[in-house]
Tab-separated table of C-alpha atoms in Angstrom:
chain	number	residue	atom	x	y	z
A	14	GLY	CA	224.378	125.308	55.961
A	15	GLU	CA	220.889	123.616	56.286
A	16	ASN	CA	220.012	120.111	57.483
A	17	VAL	CA	217.208	117.747	56.981
A	18	GLU	CA	216.781	114.154	59.075
A	19	GLN	CA	214.172	112.287	57.548
A	20	HIS	CA	212.160	109.032	59.527
A	21	PRO	CA	211.560	106.927	59.235
A	22	SER	CA	213.799	105.505	55.992
A	23	THR	CA	211.497	102.607	55.458
A	24	LEU	CA	207.654	102.211	56.033
A	25	SER	CA	205.512	99.545	55.917
A	26	VAL	CA	201.207	99.533	56.624
A	27	GLN	CA	198.267	97.704	55.048
A	28	GLU	CA	196.260	99.033	53.051
A	29	GLY	CA	193.849	101.281	54.462
A	30	ASP	CA	196.759	102.302	57.319
A	31	SER	CA	197.739	105.551	57.896
A	32	ALA	CA	201.041	106.966	57.359
A	33	VAL	CA	203.393	109.034	58.679
A	34	ILE	CA	206.366	110.771	57.647
A	35	LYS	CA	208.372	113.260	59.901
A	36	CYS	CA	210.984	115.607	59.052
A	37	THR	CA	213.287	118.031	60.650
A	38	TYR	CA	214.971	120.623	59.433
A	39	SER	CA	217.762	123.396	61.524
A	40	ASP	CA	217.652	126.657	59.342
A	41	SER	CA	215.208	128.778	60.782
A	42	ALA	CA	215.271	131.000	57.760
A	43	SER	CA	213.562	128.326	55.887
A	44	ASN	CA	210.172	128.866	54.950
A	45	TYR	CA	209.106	126.587	52.076
A	46	PHE	CA	208.187	122.736	52.746
A	47	PRO	CA	207.337	120.678	49.459
A	48	TRP	CA	206.979	117.000	49.757
A	49	TYR	CA	207.681	114.929	46.729
A	50	LYS	CA	206.790	111.305	45.970
A	51	GLN	CA	209.026	108.847	43.251
A	52	GLU	CA	207.492	106.107	42.178
A	53	LEU	CA	210.453	103.392	41.306
A	54	GLY	CA	212.001	104.417	38.081
A	55	LYS	CA	210.419	107.395	37.838
A	56	ARG	CA	210.408	111.436	38.350
A	57	PRO	CA	210.478	113.283	41.741
A	58	GLN	CA	206.572	115.005	41.832
A	59	LEU	CA	205.414	117.217	44.302
A	60	ILE	CA	202.958	115.899	46.144
A	61	ILE	CA	201.964	118.962	48.885
A	62	ASP	CA	203.623	121.655	50.111
A	63	ILE	CA	203.360	124.369	52.829
A	64	ARG	CA	204.977	127.968	53.604
A	65	SER	CA	205.701	128.577	57.285
A	66	ASN	CA	202.928	130.837	57.852
A	67	VAL	CA	200.611	127.668	57.615
A	68	GLY	CA	200.692	124.945	60.428
A	69	GLU	CA	198.425	122.619	58.238
A	70	LYS	CA	197.147	122.088	54.608
A	71	LYS	CA	195.396	118.863	53.197
A	72	ASP	CA	194.488	117.649	49.863
A	73	GLN	CA	192.299	114.739	50.124
A	74	ARG	CA	193.822	112.169	51.747
A	75	ILE	CA	197.251	113.597	51.968
A	76	ALA	CA	197.932	116.318	54.621
A	77	VAL	CA	201.268	118.059	55.856
A	78	THR	CA	201.845	119.947	59.200
A	79	LEU	CA	204.316	122.431	60.415
A	80	ASN	CA	205.730	123.158	63.620
A	81	LYS	CA	208.000	126.142	62.895
A	82	THR	CA	209.183	126.303	66.879
A	83	ALA	CA	210.300	122.898	66.903
A	84	LYS	CA	211.382	122.929	63.964
A	85	HIS	CA	209.789	119.580	62.168
A	86	PHE	CA	207.344	118.807	59.566
A	87	SER	CA	204.885	115.872	58.811
A	88	LEU	CA	203.490	114.384	55.972
A	89	HIS	CA	200.047	112.233	57.087
A	90	ILE	CA	198.627	109.844	54.198
A	91	THR	CA	195.260	108.038	55.432
A	92	GLU	CA	193.440	105.396	53.768
A	93	THR	CA	196.583	104.092	52.277
A	94	GLN	CA	196.270	102.645	49.218
A	95	PRO	CA	198.775	99.976	47.149
A	96	GLU	CA	199.344	102.613	44.329
A	97	ASP	CA	200.690	105.188	47.514
A	98	SER	CA	203.906	102.715	47.384
A	99	ALA	CA	206.853	105.034	46.280
A	100	VAL	CA	210.043	106.686	47.635
A	101	TYR	CA	208.616	110.307	49.520
A	102	PHE	CA	211.086	113.282	50.322
A	103	CYS	CA	210.800	115.767	51.929
A	104	ALA	CA	212.500	119.251	51.683
A	105	ALA	CA	213.272	122.484	53.058
A	106	ILE	CA	214.226	125.682	51.408
A	107	THR	CA	214.926	129.196	52.241
A	108	SER	CA	213.060	131.107	49.629
A	109	GLY	CA	213.728	134.585	48.445
A	110	GLY	CA	216.590	135.709	46.335
A	111	SER	CA	217.609	132.456	46.189
A	112	TYR	CA	216.170	129.057	45.911
A	113	ILE	CA	218.665	126.611	47.814
A	114	PRO	CA	216.274	123.058	48.409
A	115	THR	CA	217.612	120.850	50.885
A	116	PHE	CA	215.992	117.126	50.906
A	117	GLY	CA	215.475	114.676	53.282
A	118	ARG	CA	217.135	110.975	52.455
A	119	GLY	CA	213.654	109.960	51.896
A	120	THR	CA	211.242	107.205	52.830
A	121	SER	CA	210.215	104.415	50.894
A	122	LEU	CA	206.497	103.643	51.746
A	123	ILE	CA	205.184	100.081	51.057
A	124	VAL	CA	201.573	99.721	51.066
A	125	HIS	CA	200.481	95.617	51.343
A	126	PRO	CA	197.343	94.830	49.903
B	23	ASP	CA	204.381	113.955	31.420
B	24	SER	CA	205.785	117.110	32.852
B	25	GLY	CA	206.404	118.559	29.750
B	26	VAL	CA	210.098	118.981	30.771
B	27	THR	CA	212.374	116.821	28.683
B	28	GLN	CA	216.116	115.409	28.738
B	29	THR	CA	218.510	113.734	26.324
B	30	PRO	CA	220.107	111.058	26.688
B	31	LYS	CA	218.167	108.667	28.634
B	32	HIS	CA	221.166	107.240	29.408
B	33	LEU	CA	224.647	107.587	29.298
B	34	ILE	CA	227.961	105.196	29.748
B	35	THR	CA	231.464	106.371	29.706
B	36	ALA	CA	234.689	105.914	31.176
B	37	THR	CA	236.555	107.930	33.852
B	38	GLY	CA	238.760	111.217	32.543
B	39	GLN	CA	235.908	111.721	30.017
B	40	ARG	CA	233.512	114.736	29.554
B	41	VAL	CA	229.892	114.453	28.837
B	42	THR	CA	226.842	117.207	28.412
B	43	LEU	CA	223.153	116.622	29.436
B	44	ARG	CA	220.493	118.213	27.798
B	45	CYS	CA	217.330	119.618	29.217
B	46	SER	CA	214.053	121.517	27.825
B	47	PRO	CA	211.517	123.347	30.377
B	48	ARG	CA	208.319	123.113	30.082
B	49	SER	CA	207.126	126.258	27.134
B	50	GLY	CA	206.681	129.281	29.303
B	51	ASP	CA	209.163	128.098	32.107
B	52	LEU	CA	212.029	130.148	32.641
B	53	SER	CA	213.622	128.915	35.517
B	54	VAL	CA	216.031	125.501	35.291
B	55	TYR	CA	217.342	123.563	37.909
B	56	TRP	CA	219.939	120.260	38.183
B	57	TYR	CA	219.990	118.162	40.908
B	58	GLN	CA	221.907	114.717	41.228
B	59	GLN	CA	220.088	111.730	43.052
B	60	SER	CA	222.604	108.443	44.119
B	61	LEU	CA	222.050	106.313	46.421
B	62	ASP	CA	224.608	107.490	48.905
B	63	GLN	CA	224.178	110.710	48.841
B	64	GLY	CA	220.353	110.771	47.936
B	65	LEU	CA	218.614	114.099	46.170
B	66	GLN	CA	221.026	117.257	45.453
B	67	PHE	CA	220.473	120.091	44.599
B	68	LEU	CA	223.227	121.138	41.805
B	69	ILE	CA	222.507	124.750	40.126
B	70	HIS	CA	219.067	126.970	38.899
B	71	TYR	CA	219.054	129.248	35.899
B	72	TYR	CA	216.324	131.588	35.868
B	73	ASN	CA	215.870	133.213	32.456
B	74	GLY	CA	219.779	132.805	31.256
B	75	GLU	CA	221.474	134.104	34.689
B	76	GLU	CA	222.907	131.739	37.381
B	77	ARG	CA	220.217	132.186	40.122
B	78	ALA	CA	222.094	129.834	42.901
B	79	LYS	CA	224.405	126.937	43.472
B	80	GLY	CA	224.289	123.982	45.597
B	81	ASN	CA	226.470	120.780	45.741
B	82	ILE	CA	228.119	121.377	42.653
B	83	LEU	CA	231.473	120.400	41.892
B	84	GLU	CA	233.979	122.632	40.343
B	85	ARG	CA	234.247	119.612	37.348
B	86	PHE	CA	230.684	120.438	36.617
B	87	SER	CA	229.352	123.670	35.301
B	88	ALA	CA	225.901	124.609	33.464
B	89	GLN	CA	224.610	127.325	31.603
B	90	GLN	CA	220.706	128.142	30.136
B	91	PHE	CA	221.067	129.446	26.544
B	92	PRO	CA	218.598	132.195	24.896
B	93	ASP	CA	215.855	129.493	24.407
B	94	LEU	CA	215.589	128.647	27.713
B	95	HIS	CA	217.068	125.214	27.024
B	96	SER	CA	220.031	124.115	29.586
B	97	GLU	CA	223.129	121.954	29.351
B	98	LEU	CA	225.192	120.511	32.414
B	99	ASN	CA	228.819	119.780	31.579
B	100	LEU	CA	230.689	117.280	33.465
B	101	SER	CA	234.033	116.819	33.491
B	102	SER	CA	236.630	114.493	34.457
B	103	LEU	CA	234.183	111.915	35.320
B	104	GLU	CA	235.070	109.569	38.303
B	105	LEU	CA	233.074	106.508	39.012
B	106	GLY	CA	231.413	108.746	42.043
B	107	ASP	CA	229.892	110.797	39.199
B	108	SER	CA	227.639	107.603	38.552
B	109	ALA	CA	224.370	108.447	39.038
B	110	LEU	CA	220.657	109.599	37.874
B	111	TYR	CA	220.659	113.266	36.717
B	112	PHE	CA	217.469	115.315	36.787
B	113	CYS	CA	216.252	118.663	35.462
B	114	ALA	CA	213.134	120.502	37.095
B	115	SER	CA	211.686	123.841	35.783
B	116	SER	CA	209.594	126.548	36.809
B	117	VAL	CA	207.495	129.297	35.766
B	118	GLY	CA	209.591	132.006	37.528
B	119	GLY	CA	212.833	132.137	39.773
B	120	THR	CA	211.828	131.558	43.569
B	121	SER	CA	210.451	128.337	45.356
B	122	SER	CA	206.958	129.840	44.913
B	123	ASN	CA	206.705	127.957	42.092
B	124	GLU	CA	205.960	124.491	41.510
B	125	GLN	CA	209.077	122.657	40.122
B	126	PHE	CA	208.282	120.299	37.461
B	127	PHE	CA	210.827	117.397	37.033
B	128	GLY	CA	212.050	115.634	34.001
B	129	PRO	CA	212.753	112.103	33.565
B	130	GLY	CA	216.302	112.453	33.924
B	131	THR	CA	219.587	110.972	32.789
B	132	ARG	CA	221.434	107.640	34.475
B	133	LEU	CA	225.129	108.091	33.892
B	134	THR	CA	227.309	105.382	34.457
B	135	VAL	CA	231.078	105.694	34.675
B	136	LEU	CA	233.245	102.708	34.265
């Protein structure tokens, strides 16, 4: 089955810095890669996603890049703010008839004011 | 608020017992997904239902079962509970039946098995 590795497990940055979280996956059939943000005690929320036919996607301060050959994708957050502090999860999914997501273990991002 | 509701919010029970968790999807969503989130296992996909039919199974134990009813709400039944089943259980819903649709998560049910 699919295996997703996520690094780092904890990331501490100063407000205004950039943050990068990386995930690697094992199944070349995976073709959809969402990122979720989960604040303490709250539900996961989709913040950005990318499909395998796209190399990069941006949404304001957030961007995701995908390298299909190397089987890795990354989340980039620029100009970080204290409210970006949360746990971020990546996932790899093989879409089609079934939806079976495999999640990374999560990255705890701490943005210091 | 995502529009997905889950009851109860908290559940405390004993080993060997059986519990039922309930999820109501957003209006118009046909898919319901169940997830388990624990400290040691992270976020794990359990099962996916689309318009009343099971679509995909993940790491769901045989002691666990789920169903989606004609009104599209879903229930997750956990039986012969063990200490290790203590976790946060989320359901999520989406419009369609594939990963191309954004999922909206409910607030979760925190299960504690003593």
